[in-house]
Coordinates of C-alpha atoms in Angstrom, one line a residue:
M1 CA 43.4 12.7 -13.3
R2 CA 41.5 12.6 -16.6
S3 CA 41.2 9.4 -18.8
K4 CA 42.3 9.3 -22.4
L5 CA 39.0 8.6 -23.3
E6 CA 37.4 11.3 -21.1
I7 CA 39.6 13.8 -22.9
R8 CA 39.1 12.5 -26.3
D9 CA 35.3 12.8 -26.0
I10 CA 36.1 16.5 -24.6
I11 CA 38.1 17.3 -28.0
L12 CA 35.5 16.0 -30.1
K13 CA 33.0 18.6 -28.4
L14 CA 35.2 21.4 -29.8
D15 CA 32.9 22.2 -33.0
H16 CA 30.8 24.0 -30.7
Q17 CA 32.9 25.1 -27.6
M18 CA 36.5 26.2 -26.8
A19 CA 38.7 24.0 -25.3
D20 CA 38.8 26.9 -22.3
D21 CA 35.3 26.2 -21.3
F22 CA 36.9 22.7 -20.2
E23 CA 39.8 23.5 -18.4
A24 CA 39.7 23.0 -14.7
Q25 CA 41.8 22.5 -11.7
D26 CA 43.3 19.2 -13.5
L27 CA 43.0 19.9 -17.0
D28 CA 44.5 22.5 -19.5
F29 CA 45.1 22.6 -23.2
K30 CA 48.0 24.0 -24.8
Q31 CA 48.8 24.7 -28.7
W32 CA 52.0 23.5 -30.0
N33 CA 54.6 26.4 -30.9
E34 CA 55.7 25.4 -34.4
R35 CA 58.6 27.9 -34.4
S36 CA 60.6 26.5 -31.1
R37 CA 60.7 23.1 -30.0
E38 CA 62.7 24.3 -26.9
D39 CA 60.0 26.8 -25.8
N40 CA 57.3 23.9 -26.0
I41 CA 59.7 21.7 -23.8
K42 CA 60.1 24.8 -21.4
T43 CA 56.2 25.1 -21.4
M44 CA 56.0 21.0 -20.4
I45 CA 58.3 21.4 -17.5
S46 CA 56.3 24.5 -16.1
Y47 CA 53.3 23.1 -16.4
A48 CA 54.4 19.7 -14.9
V49 CA 55.6 21.4 -11.7
C50 CA 52.3 23.6 -11.5
M51 CA 50.0 20.5 -11.6
A52 CA 52.3 18.5 -9.5
N53 CA 52.0 21.2 -6.9
G54 CA 48.1 21.5 -7.4
G55 CA 47.4 17.8 -6.9
G56 CA 48.1 16.2 -10.3
G57 CA 46.5 16.7 -13.6
S58 CA 46.6 16.5 -17.2
V59 CA 47.9 19.0 -20.0
V60 CA 46.8 18.4 -23.8
F61 CA 49.3 19.5 -26.1
G62 CA 48.5 20.1 -29.9
V63 CA 44.8 22.0 -29.2
A64 CA 44.0 25.7 -29.2
D65 CA 41.9 26.6 -26.4
K66 CA 40.5 29.9 -27.6
V67 CA 38.8 29.2 -30.8
I68 CA 35.7 27.3 -31.8
G69 CA 35.4 24.4 -34.3
L70 CA 37.3 21.1 -34.9
D71 CA 39.3 22.2 -37.6
N72 CA 40.3 25.6 -36.0
A73 CA 41.4 23.7 -32.6
I74 CA 43.1 20.7 -33.6
K75 CA 46.7 21.9 -34.5
G76 CA 48.3 18.6 -33.4
I77 CA 52.1 18.0 -32.9
P78 CA 54.9 16.8 -35.2
E79 CA 55.2 13.2 -35.6
D80 CA 59.0 13.0 -34.6
I81 CA 58.3 14.2 -31.1
D82 CA 60.0 11.5 -29.0
V83 CA 58.0 11.2 -25.7
S84 CA 60.9 9.2 -23.9
L85 CA 63.2 12.5 -24.5
L86 CA 60.3 14.5 -23.2
Q87 CA 60.1 12.4 -20.2
K88 CA 63.9 12.6 -19.8
R89 CA 64.1 16.6 -20.1
I90 CA 61.4 17.0 -17.5
Y91 CA 62.7 14.7 -14.8
E92 CA 66.2 16.4 -15.5
K93 CA 64.6 20.1 -14.9
T94 CA 62.6 19.6 -12.4
D95 CA 63.2 19.4 -8.3
P96 CA 62.2 17.0 -6.6
H97 CA 62.5 15.0 -10.1
L98 CA 59.0 14.6 -11.8
T99 CA 58.4 11.8 -14.4
P100 CA 55.4 12.4 -16.3
F101 CA 53.2 9.5 -18.0
F102 CA 52.3 10.6 -21.8
D103 CA 49.3 9.1 -23.8
E104 CA 48.6 9.7 -27.7
V105 CA 45.2 10.3 -29.2
F106 CA 44.9 10.7 -32.9
I107 CA 42.0 12.9 -34.1
E108 CA 41.5 14.4 -37.7
N109 CA 44.8 12.8 -38.5
S110 CA 46.6 14.9 -36.1
R111 CA 48.7 13.6 -33.2
I112 CA 47.7 15.0 -29.9
L113 CA 49.7 14.3 -26.8
I114 CA 48.4 14.5 -23.4
M115 CA 50.8 14.9 -20.3
N116 CA 49.7 13.1 -17.1
I117 CA 51.3 14.6 -13.9
F118 CA 50.5 12.2 -10.8
P119 CA 50.5 13.9 -7.5
G120 CA 53.6 13.5 -5.4
M121 CA 54.8 15.1 -2.2
P122 CA 55.3 18.9 -3.1
P123 CA 56.8 21.4 -3.0
Y124 CA 58.1 21.1 -6.6
T125 CA 59.9 23.5 -8.7
T126 CA 62.3 23.8 -11.8
T127 CA 65.8 23.1 -11.1
D128 CA 66.0 27.0 -11.7
G129 CA 64.1 27.5 -8.5
A130 CA 61.0 28.9 -10.4
G131 CA 57.8 27.5 -9.3
T132 CA 53.8 27.6 -9.8
I133 CA 50.8 25.9 -8.3
R134 CA 47.5 25.1 -10.1
Q135 CA 44.8 27.0 -8.7
G136 CA 41.2 26.7 -10.8
K137 CA 42.4 27.2 -14.2
D138 CA 45.4 29.4 -13.4
C139 CA 49.3 28.5 -12.8
L140 CA 50.1 30.7 -9.9
P141 CA 53.4 31.7 -8.6
F142 CA 54.2 29.7 -5.8
T143 CA 54.4 32.1 -3.1
G144 CA 55.5 31.8 0.6
T145 CA 51.8 32.0 1.7
L146 CA 50.6 29.4 -1.0
R147 CA 53.2 27.0 0.4
R148 CA 52.7 27.4 4.0
Q149 CA 49.0 26.6 3.2
M150 CA 50.0 23.4 1.1
M151 CA 52.2 22.3 3.9
D152 CA 49.7 22.8 6.3
S153 CA 47.5 20.6 4.7
S154 CA 49.8 18.0 3.6
G155 CA 49.2 15.9 6.5
Q156 CA 45.7 14.8 5.6
A157 CA 46.9 14.2 2.0
D158 CA 47.4 10.4 2.6
F159 CA 45.9 8.3 0.0
T160 CA 45.7 5.1 2.1
S161 CA 43.7 6.8 4.9
E162 CA 40.8 7.2 2.4
I163 CA 37.6 5.7 3.6
I164 CA 35.7 3.4 1.0
Y165 CA 32.0 3.7 1.4
E166 CA 31.1 0.2 0.5
D167 CA 29.9 -2.8 2.8
W168 CA 33.3 -3.9 3.8
H169 CA 32.3 -7.4 4.2
N170 CA 31.9 -7.6 0.5
L171 CA 35.8 -6.6 -0.1
F172 CA 37.1 -8.8 2.8
S173 CA 39.4 -11.6 2.0
H174 CA 39.6 -14.4 4.9
S175 CA 42.8 -15.9 3.3
A176 CA 44.6 -12.4 3.6
M177 CA 43.5 -12.1 7.2
E178 CA 44.7 -15.9 7.9
R179 CA 48.3 -14.7 6.6
I180 CA 48.5 -11.4 9.0
R181 CA 47.2 -13.8 12.0
E182 CA 50.2 -16.0 11.0
F183 CA 52.7 -13.0 10.8
M184 CA 51.3 -11.6 14.2
S185 CA 51.7 -15.0 15.9
R186 CA 55.2 -15.5 14.6
E187 CA 56.1 -11.9 15.9
R188 CA 54.6 -12.9 19.4
A189 CA 51.9 -9.9 19.0
D190 CA 49.7 -9.3 22.2
H191 CA 47.7 -12.4 22.8
N192 CA 44.5 -10.3 23.7
L193 CA 44.9 -8.6 20.4
L194 CA 45.0 -12.1 18.4
S195 CA 42.0 -13.3 20.4
L196 CA 39.8 -10.8 18.8
S197 CA 37.3 -11.4 16.1
D198 CA 38.1 -10.2 12.7
E199 CA 36.1 -7.0 12.7
D200 CA 37.0 -6.2 16.3
L201 CA 40.7 -6.6 15.3
L202 CA 40.3 -4.4 12.2
T203 CA 38.6 -1.7 14.6
S204 CA 40.9 -1.8 17.5
I205 CA 43.9 -1.2 14.9
G206 CA 42.0 1.6 13.1
A207 CA 41.4 -0.1 9.6
L208 CA 37.7 0.3 10.0
K209 CA 36.7 3.9 10.1
E210 CA 32.8 4.7 11.0
G211 CA 32.2 0.9 10.0
F212 CA 34.0 1.3 6.6
F213 CA 37.4 0.1 5.1
T214 CA 40.0 2.6 4.4
K215 CA 42.4 2.2 1.7
G216 CA 44.8 1.0 3.7
A217 CA 42.7 -1.8 5.2
L218 CA 41.8 -2.9 1.8
L219 CA 45.3 -3.1 0.6
L220 CA 46.0 -5.5 3.9
T221 CA 42.9 -7.5 3.7
G222 CA 41.0 -7.1 0.6
K223 CA 40.2 -9.3 -2.0
P224 CA 42.3 -9.3 -5.2
E225 CA 39.0 -8.4 -7.5
S226 CA 38.2 -5.6 -5.0
I227 CA 41.8 -4.2 -4.9
E228 CA 41.7 -4.2 -8.5
R229 CA 38.8 -2.5 -9.0
I230 CA 39.1 0.2 -6.3
I231 CA 43.2 0.6 -6.5
P232 CA 44.0 -0.8 -9.7
Q233 CA 47.5 0.8 -9.2
H234 CA 48.5 -1.8 -6.7
K235 CA 50.0 -4.6 -8.5
W236 CA 52.8 -7.2 -7.9
S237 CA 54.9 -9.1 -10.5
F238 CA 57.6 -11.7 -10.4
R239 CA 59.7 -12.6 -13.3
K240 CA 62.5 -15.6 -13.3
M241 CA 64.8 -13.8 -15.6
L242 CA 67.2 -15.5 -18.0
S243 CA 69.0 -12.4 -19.2
D244 CA 68.1 -8.7 -19.1
T245 CA 65.2 -9.1 -22.0
D246 CA 64.1 -12.9 -21.6
Y247 CA 62.6 -14.6 -18.5
S248 CA 61.5 -18.4 -18.2
H249 CA 58.6 -17.8 -15.5
R250 CA 56.2 -15.0 -14.6
D251 CA 53.4 -14.1 -12.5
D252 CA 51.2 -11.2 -11.5
G253 CA 48.5 -10.1 -9.1
F254 CA 46.3 -8.0 -7.2
H255 CA 46.3 -9.6 -3.8
A256 CA 46.6 -8.1 -0.5
I257 CA 50.1 -7.3 0.8
P258 CA 50.4 -10.3 3.1
V259 CA 49.3 -12.5 0.4
A260 CA 51.6 -11.1 -2.3
L261 CA 54.6 -11.3 0.1
Y262 CA 53.8 -15.0 0.5
E263 CA 53.6 -15.5 -3.0
L264 CA 56.8 -13.6 -3.8
E265 CA 58.7 -15.3 -1.0
R266 CA 57.4 -18.6 -2.1
Y267 CA 58.9 -17.8 -5.9
I268 CA 62.1 -17.1 -4.7
S269 CA 62.5 -19.8 -2.3
V270 CA 62.5 -22.1 -5.2
D271 CA 65.8 -21.0 -6.2
N272 CA 67.4 -19.6 -3.0
P273 CA 70.3 -22.2 -2.4
M274 CA 70.9 -23.1 0.9
V275 CA 74.3 -24.0 2.8
T276 CA 74.3 -26.2 5.7
I277 CA 77.0 -25.5 8.5
E278 CA 77.9 -28.3 10.9
S279 CA 78.0 -26.8 14.4
G280 CA 77.9 -29.8 17.1
L281 CA 74.7 -31.3 16.9
V282 CA 73.0 -28.4 15.4
H283 CA 73.5 -27.9 11.8
P284 CA 72.0 -24.4 10.7
E285 CA 71.0 -23.6 7.1
F286 CA 71.8 -20.2 5.4
S287 CA 70.1 -19.3 2.1
T288 CA 71.7 -17.1 -0.3
Y289 CA 68.9 -14.4 0.3
P290 CA 68.3 -14.2 3.9
T291 CA 64.5 -14.1 4.7
I292 CA 64.4 -11.1 6.8
A293 CA 66.3 -9.1 4.0
L294 CA 63.7 -10.3 1.6
R295 CA 60.8 -9.9 3.9
E296 CA 61.6 -6.4 5.2
S297 CA 62.6 -5.0 1.6
L298 CA 59.2 -6.4 0.2
L299 CA 57.0 -4.8 3.1
N300 CA 58.9 -1.6 2.6
A301 CA 58.3 -1.5 -1.2
F302 CA 54.7 -2.2 -0.4
G303 CA 54.3 0.3 2.3
H304 CA 56.4 3.2 0.9
R305 CA 55.4 2.8 -2.8
D306 CA 53.7 5.5 -4.4
Y307 CA 49.8 4.4 -4.5
R308 CA 48.6 7.5 -6.6
M309 CA 51.0 6.5 -9.6
T310 CA 50.3 3.4 -12.2
G311 CA 52.9 0.7 -12.0
T312 CA 53.9 -2.3 -10.2
I313 CA 56.2 -3.7 -7.4
L314 CA 58.4 -5.9 -9.6
L315 CA 60.7 -8.7 -8.4
K316 CA 63.4 -9.9 -11.1
Q317 CA 65.2 -12.9 -10.1
Y318 CA 68.4 -13.3 -12.1
K319 CA 71.1 -16.0 -11.7
D320 CA 73.3 -13.5 -9.8
K321 CA 71.2 -11.1 -8.3
L322 CA 67.6 -9.9 -7.2
V323 CA 66.4 -6.5 -8.4
L324 CA 63.0 -5.1 -6.7
T325 CA 61.7 -2.0 -8.2
N326 CA 58.7 0.0 -6.8
P327 CA 56.8 3.1 -8.0
G328 CA 57.8 6.3 -6.5
Q329 CA 60.6 8.3 -5.3
F330 CA 62.4 9.0 -2.0
I331 CA 61.0 11.6 0.1
G332 CA 61.8 13.8 3.2
G333 CA 65.5 14.2 2.2
I334 CA 66.1 10.5 1.5
T335 CA 68.8 9.5 -0.6
P336 CA 70.4 6.1 -1.5
N337 CA 73.5 7.6 0.1
N338 CA 71.9 8.2 3.7
I339 CA 69.0 5.8 3.7
L340 CA 70.5 3.8 6.4
H341 CA 70.6 6.1 9.1
H342 CA 68.0 8.9 8.0
P343 CA 65.0 9.5 10.6
P344 CA 61.7 7.7 9.2
V345 CA 59.8 9.3 6.5
A346 CA 56.7 7.7 5.5
R347 CA 54.5 8.5 2.4
N348 CA 51.5 6.5 3.6
N349 CA 51.3 7.0 7.2
H350 CA 48.2 5.3 7.7
L351 CA 49.0 2.0 6.2
M352 CA 52.5 1.9 7.7
D353 CA 50.6 2.6 11.1
L354 CA 48.3 -0.6 10.4
L355 CA 51.4 -2.6 9.3
D356 CA 53.3 -1.5 12.8
R357 CA 50.3 -2.5 14.7
L358 CA 49.9 -5.8 13.2
K359 CA 53.9 -6.5 13.7
L360 CA 54.4 -6.7 10.1
V361 CA 57.0 -3.4 10.1
N362 CA 58.9 -1.3 12.8
R363 CA 58.0 2.3 12.5
S364 CA 61.5 3.3 14.1
N365 CA 63.4 2.9 10.9
L366 CA 64.6 -0.3 11.9
G367 CA 63.7 -2.1 8.5
V368 CA 66.8 -1.0 6.5
S369 CA 69.1 -1.8 9.1
R370 CA 67.7 -5.4 9.6
I371 CA 68.1 -5.9 5.8
F372 CA 71.7 -4.8 5.9
R373 CA 72.6 -6.5 9.1
S374 CA 71.1 -9.8 8.0
L375 CA 73.6 -10.0 4.7
L376 CA 76.4 -8.6 6.6
I377 CA 76.5 -10.9 9.7
E378 CA 76.9 -13.6 7.1
G379 CA 79.7 -11.9 5.2
K380 CA 77.7 -11.0 2.1
E381 CA 77.3 -7.9 0.3
P382 CA 75.2 -5.0 1.4
P383 CA 72.2 -4.2 -0.6
I384 CA 72.3 -1.3 -3.2
Y385 CA 69.7 1.3 -3.3
R386 CA 69.5 3.6 -6.3
E387 CA 66.6 6.1 -7.7
I388 CA 65.9 5.7 -11.2
G389 CA 63.2 8.0 -13.1
G390 CA 60.0 7.8 -11.0
H391 CA 61.0 4.3 -9.4
I392 CA 63.4 3.1 -6.7
E393 CA 65.4 -0.2 -7.2
L394 CA 66.7 -2.1 -4.4
F395 CA 69.7 -4.7 -5.7
F396 CA 70.8 -7.9 -4.0
I397 CA 73.7 -9.2 -5.0
S398 CA 74.2 -13.2 -5.0
S399 CA 76.7 -13.7 -2.4
P400 CA 78.1 -16.8 -0.7
L401 CA 78.0 -17.3 2.9
N402 CA 81.5 -16.5 4.6
N403 CA 81.4 -18.8 7.3
S404 CA 84.9 -17.4 9.0
F405 CA 83.5 -13.8 9.0
K406 CA 80.2 -15.1 10.7
N407 CA 82.2 -16.7 13.0
L408 CA 84.2 -13.5 13.8
V409 CA 80.8 -11.6 14.6
K410 CA 79.6 -14.1 16.9
Q411 CA 83.1 -14.3 18.8
M412 CA 82.7 -10.7 19.1
V413 CA 79.3 -10.6 20.5
D414 CA 80.2 -13.6 22.8
D415 CA 83.1 -11.6 24.4
G416 CA 80.0 -8.9 25.1
N417 CA 81.0 -6.5 22.2
H418 CA 78.0 -4.8 20.5
I419 CA 78.8 -5.0 17.0
D420 CA 76.4 -2.9 14.7
V421 CA 76.1 -2.1 11.0
D422 CA 78.4 0.4 11.0
H423 CA 81.4 -1.9 12.1
L424 CA 80.0 -4.7 9.6
L425 CA 80.2 -2.4 6.7
I426 CA 83.6 -1.2 7.5
L427 CA 84.6 -5.0 8.4
Q428 CA 83.1 -6.3 5.3
Y429 CA 84.8 -3.7 2.8
L430 CA 88.3 -4.8 4.7
I431 CA 87.7 -8.3 3.6
R432 CA 87.7 -7.1 -0.1
H433 CA 90.4 -4.3 0.3
E434 CA 93.9 -3.9 1.8
Q435 CA 92.8 -0.5 3.7
I436 CA 90.5 2.0 4.5
N437 CA 90.8 5.8 5.6
T438 CA 88.5 7.9 7.1
I439 CA 86.8 9.4 3.9
I440 CA 86.1 5.8 2.5
A441 CA 84.5 4.8 6.1
A442 CA 82.1 8.0 5.9
E443 CA 80.8 6.8 2.5
V444 CA 80.8 3.2 3.2
A445 CA 79.0 3.5 6.6
Q446 CA 76.9 6.6 5.3
R447 CA 78.3 8.6 8.3
S448 CA 80.0 12.1 8.9
M449 CA 83.6 12.1 9.0
E450 CA 83.7 12.6 12.5
Q451 CA 81.4 9.4 13.1
A452 CA 83.7 7.7 10.7
R453 CA 86.7 8.8 12.6
E454 CA 84.9 7.7 15.8
L455 CA 84.0 4.4 14.4
L456 CA 87.5 3.6 13.4
S457 CA 88.7 4.3 16.7
K458 CA 86.5 2.2 18.5
M459 CA 87.3 -0.7 16.3
Y460 CA 90.9 0.0 17.1
N461 CA 90.7 0.8 20.8
E462 CA 87.9 -1.2 22.0
F463 CA 87.4 -4.0 19.6
N464 CA 90.9 -4.6 18.5
L465 CA 89.7 -5.3 14.8
V466 CA 91.8 -2.7 13.0
E467 CA 95.1 -1.1 13.3
P468 CA 96.1 2.3 11.9
V469 CA 99.0 2.8 9.5
G470 CA 100.7 6.2 9.5
R471 CA 99.8 9.6 10.6
G472 CA 97.8 12.6 9.7
K473 CA 96.0 12.9 6.4
G474 CA 97.9 10.0 5.1
R475 CA 96.6 7.6 7.8
Y476 CA 94.5 4.6 6.9
Y477 CA 93.6 1.3 8.7
T478 CA 94.0 -2.4 8.1
L479 CA 92.5 -5.6 9.5
S480 CA 94.5 -6.4 12.6
R481 CA 96.2 -9.6 13.6
H482 CA 93.1 -10.5 15.9
S483 CA 90.7 -10.2 13.1
Y484 CA 93.1 -12.7 11.0
D485 CA 93.1 -15.1 13.9
L486 CA 89.3 -15.0 14.4
L487 CA 88.9 -15.6 10.8
K488 CA 90.7 -18.9 11.2
E489 CA 92.3 -18.9 8.0
N490 CA 95.3 -17.7 6.0
M491 CA 93.2 -15.0 4.6
K492 CA 94.4 -13.3 1.6
Y493 CA 92.2 -10.1 0.4
E494 CA 89.7 -10.5 -2.1
R495 CA 89.8 -7.8 -4.7
Q496 CA 86.8 -6.1 -5.8
Q497 CA 86.6 -8.0 -8.9
S498 CA 84.8 -10.7 -7.1
L499 CA 82.0 -8.0 -6.5
D500 CA 79.3 -7.9 -9.3
K501 CA 80.7 -5.3 -12.1
E502 CA 77.1 -3.8 -12.1
A503 CA 77.2 -3.0 -8.4
V504 CA 80.7 -1.4 -8.7
K505 CA 79.1 0.9 -11.2
I506 CA 75.8 1.6 -9.5
R507 CA 78.2 2.6 -6.4
I508 CA 80.4 4.8 -8.0
L509 CA 77.7 6.2 -10.3
S510 CA 75.8 7.1 -6.6
I511 CA 78.6 8.7 -5.1
L512 CA 79.5 10.8 -8.1
K513 CA 76.0 12.2 -8.0
E514 CA 77.0 13.7 -4.5
R515 CA 80.5 14.9 -5.1
P516 CA 83.5 14.5 -7.8
L517 CA 85.9 11.8 -7.5
S518 CA 89.6 11.5 -8.6
N519 CA 90.9 8.3 -10.0
K520 CA 92.8 7.5 -6.6
E521 CA 89.7 7.6 -4.7
I522 CA 88.0 5.4 -7.2
R523 CA 90.8 3.1 -6.8
Q524 CA 90.6 2.9 -3.0
L525 CA 86.6 2.5 -3.3
T526 CA 87.1 -0.5 -5.7
G527 CA 90.4 -1.9 -5.4
M528 CA 90.9 -1.4 -9.1
N529 CA 93.9 -0.3 -10.8
S530 CA 94.3 3.2 -12.8
K531 CA 93.7 1.5 -16.1
Q532 CA 90.7 -0.2 -14.8
V533 CA 89.2 3.2 -13.4
Q534 CA 89.7 4.5 -16.9
R535 CA 87.7 1.7 -18.3
L536 CA 85.1 2.1 -15.8
I537 CA 84.4 5.6 -16.5
T538 CA 84.3 5.2 -20.1
E539 CA 81.3 2.6 -19.8
L540 CA 80.1 5.4 -17.3
R541 CA 79.9 7.9 -19.8
P542 CA 76.2 7.3 -21.4
D543 CA 75.2 7.6 -17.6
G544 CA 76.4 11.2 -17.6
V545 CA 79.7 10.7 -16.3
E546 CA 82.6 13.2 -17.5
L547 CA 86.2 14.4 -17.0
R548 CA 87.3 17.6 -15.9
G549 CA 90.5 19.0 -15.3
K550 CA 94.2 17.8 -16.0
G551 CA 97.1 16.3 -14.1
P552 CA 96.8 15.9 -10.3
G553 CA 93.6 17.8 -10.6
T554 CA 91.5 15.8 -12.8
R555 CA 88.2 14.8 -11.2
Y556 CA 85.1 12.6 -12.6
L557 CA 81.8 14.3 -11.8
Y558 CA 78.2 13.4 -12.8
N559 CA 76.4 15.6 -15.3
P560 CA 72.9 14.7 -15.8
E561 CA 72.6 17.0 -18.8
K562 CA 75.4 15.5 -20.7

């Protein structure tokens, strides 16, 4: 990736050389087509795909590449070209989505636009299925042979496994290693591993290769100044938000992951209210945001973020929610609607291996399940994932402890019944709704229709937690009398208005991106009435939601090009 300063220096040499002489694997120059703005956007989309498949690079718009002389080469682009609109169009027209980063330079009073494409997880194509790949100075058709070659070699393209050829002692942070050893002790790591010296421990887990740090090792045990110099895109930030635009406190850093984790947890704990439950001689305390959920989500953000992209892992704490954002997109077929049960896919295999060997994470995809479970067993809202632009957002809704629900789960476990996350999600849904059918159960538990039927059947026949009403397609389930008794109170259903409105919108939008919904289906999902659903859809129209059809055939669907 060329820097803005480097590209500017190249442009200033065009009095005596052609821009074509400087074009390379990661650099191209394109003249702006003054006759058709749409053709320029199509060119940008095509080159975004080409560069992404070729390992990333920069495309400079507004410079003719086959002429000599600064006055002849500098053509510029119109001042009214909106960069955010270009990003939106490229994002919408690429698959998987690409979000370029634009830089501007002004030379001879002309505006030059630099489109930077970061390396990702190819292959990429346009939404029409067309694809090219950068080979030298050309964008070649992305044929089956080239795709096979790229896929065969992609296993070695792990940024975190790259070796840093410097004396690792000068990069090493003793405080970061101390945090790691604390984690390992708490997770009951092997005593023989804990008894090793720092160097032997790092060597045994693969953090030291040939006597040098890997970038993954630096991210785990490096000094902040070393990380900032070598991996400047690794950064964490915290904001205590007063509103969507104002905050009362902020902090940023380049600390190693264990130290960053400690700092972020410390900030959250300042305003993470605790509830004490009297239970005999023991009075356990429960925080609004469970420690397990916070730690697993933060470690996932650090472990899976795209370290080849600029950006920061940002944790925003609002009065009623937490929002965790990390650079990168879902990979390997993972989406917000299947993340709970999808097989594990790692962007940074080496870093995740190190975290696993140090007992900081589990490679068996248990982290997401732990996040869900730690919230659900306390009767709290499950987390909400969404992909926006080139980032992944995770929402935690501030929910009070539901002690009755916790007692229900405990009683079931005491009776020898294994309650997993799928059952908890369905129970949690039924506390806020009068009924659930197979379609909704499949959506809620992120399972297939057949799996959802089996879940509901088991909850009825074995656990006696739900009971069926009706037959055939109209069959639905409600909480059983046994469930009411376990809840130990005259429970009235809490309608979905108790759920944060933004969370409702995020969930409906997420489902609409997968399939259309009717007004009735949205009512079943949210507990809203018909008029409330109509108002909800009106609020979602700026996000690309539209209405199709009339009468009983009316459907709401997501149209990203709207």
